[in-house]
Each structure stands twice: as structure tokens, then as C-alpha cells.
XYZ file of C-alpha atoms in Angstrom:
120
model
C 60.209 41.690 -47.187
C 60.315 39.465 -44.202
C 57.886 41.784 -42.513
C 55.613 41.832 -45.540
C 55.483 38.037 -45.822
C 54.875 37.752 -42.078
C 52.035 40.320 -42.247
C 50.473 38.497 -45.228
C 50.620 35.225 -43.338
C 48.998 36.748 -40.231
C 46.355 38.528 -42.343
C 45.421 35.312 -44.199
C 45.254 33.386 -40.900
C 42.918 36.007 -39.502
C 40.691 35.899 -42.564
C 40.404 32.136 -42.433
C 39.800 31.966 -38.691
C 37.340 34.874 -38.544
C 35.321 33.995 -41.611
C 31.636 33.266 -41.048
C 31.063 29.543 -41.012
C 27.753 27.786 -41.439
C 26.805 25.852 -38.298
C 26.640 22.125 -38.769
C 23.083 20.785 -38.832
C 22.699 18.606 -35.770
C 19.569 16.910 -37.103
C 19.890 16.476 -40.849
C 16.714 15.626 -42.743
C 18.110 12.406 -44.199
C 19.190 10.976 -40.828
C 17.611 7.807 -39.508
C 14.820 8.207 -36.968
C 14.488 5.991 -33.927
C 11.549 3.615 -34.031
C 10.856 4.055 -30.315
C 9.885 6.921 -28.084
C 12.936 8.670 -26.685
C 11.176 11.405 -24.740
C 11.235 11.212 -20.986
C 7.817 11.228 -19.363
C 7.595 12.932 -16.034
C 4.560 13.351 -13.827
C 3.461 16.577 -15.517
C 3.905 15.724 -19.193
C 1.351 14.339 -21.605
C 1.060 10.581 -21.372
C 2.062 10.400 -17.731
C -0.129 8.218 -15.523
C -1.191 9.598 -12.180
C -0.806 7.603 -8.981
C -4.573 7.402 -8.516
C -5.084 5.876 -11.961
C -2.374 3.290 -11.359
C -3.954 2.462 -7.997
C -7.358 1.958 -9.625
C -5.826 -0.291 -12.267
C -4.149 -2.420 -9.605
C -7.312 -2.577 -7.528
C -9.347 -3.760 -10.482
C -6.967 -6.542 -11.343
C -8.157 -10.102 -10.809
C -5.340 -10.913 -8.414
C -6.319 -8.058 -6.131
C -9.991 -9.018 -6.242
C -9.095 -12.614 -5.339
C -6.990 -11.491 -2.390
C -9.846 -9.309 -1.121
C -12.253 -12.258 -1.312
C -9.799 -14.479 0.565
C -9.401 -11.866 3.296
C -13.184 -11.644 3.691
C -13.464 -15.424 3.944
C -10.779 -15.527 6.634
C -12.554 -12.809 8.614
C -15.849 -14.700 8.431
C -14.181 -17.916 9.597
C -12.558 -16.130 12.527
C -15.896 -14.567 13.441
C -17.604 -17.976 13.399
C -14.878 -19.499 15.559
C -15.197 -16.695 18.108
C -18.976 -17.139 18.254
C -18.593 -20.890 18.786
C -16.051 -20.321 21.563
C -18.374 -17.851 23.255
C -21.257 -20.328 23.092
C -19.081 -23.080 24.542
C -17.900 -20.801 27.332
C -21.501 -19.838 28.162
C -22.556 -23.482 28.234
C -19.636 -24.379 30.502
C -20.435 -21.498 32.819
C -24.084 -22.564 33.039
C -23.113 -26.165 33.715
C -20.709 -25.063 36.452
C -23.432 -22.954 38.056
C -25.850 -25.876 38.020
C -23.203 -28.167 39.476
C -22.436 -25.678 42.247
C -26.116 -25.300 43.071
C -26.534 -29.084 43.286
C -23.413 -29.512 45.414
C -24.252 -26.616 47.676
C -25.600 -28.054 50.902
C -28.759 -26.511 52.253
C -27.960 -25.075 55.646
C -30.630 -23.870 58.036
C -30.576 -20.251 58.831
C -28.812 -19.556 62.086
C -29.956 -16.443 63.855
C -27.295 -13.928 64.492
C -26.025 -13.277 67.991
C -28.019 -10.072 68.393
C -31.352 -11.713 67.642
C -33.410 -13.553 70.192
C -35.825 -16.386 69.653
C -38.713 -14.148 70.493
C -37.921 -11.821 67.645
C -38.028 -14.657 65.165
């Protein structure tokens, strides 16, 4: 009798543990849905923005356009300053040449030692 009650207990435990159970529905139909997008977007999925498109968007922004204009203005100003400096340097060089020519004493030509007065 002890063996029979023990066997019945083991048999009932096996039936309960090995019975086919329905899997729990992980996403029931009446569950609340999120009101935001929860899918991850990588570089190959739909809706992903390529690097080139982002670059074009940034380049077309007003801030970028303003910075480009400022850079061009600075380059033009530097170019003008360099031209003015070159003109000033040329003028100074010409003035120095004129001053040297005025200050240069006119010396008569002295014949070299190998020349005689007859050859002149």
C-alpha cells in the first residue's frame, strides 16, 4: 500500500509536470501600445539618414552660409592688405633708388693700369 500510494503520487506529479501547456502570449492584443517609435534605426534600415544628406543639410543652413561669407570677406581684406604693402614696398624701393642715384657722386673714368693714353 505504501508502494501504491507512492507510485500514484509520482505518476500524478509526472502527469502534471509533463502536460502540454499553452505558451503565454508575450504581446496580448489588449495591451497598451507605446506612442513613440521604439525601433532602433541603424545606417542600413529604412528612415536612416546618410552622412552625405546630413552634410548637405548642414551646408545649406543659414549659419554655415554666413560663416562662408565671413571667410570670403576676411580673405579679400587680407588680399587687399597684401597688395597695399607690395605697392608701398615698391614705392620705397623706387625712392631709395632715386636717392642713391642723386647721392652717388659722378667720378671720372680712370683708365686702368694696362691702358695707355694713346689707346684712349
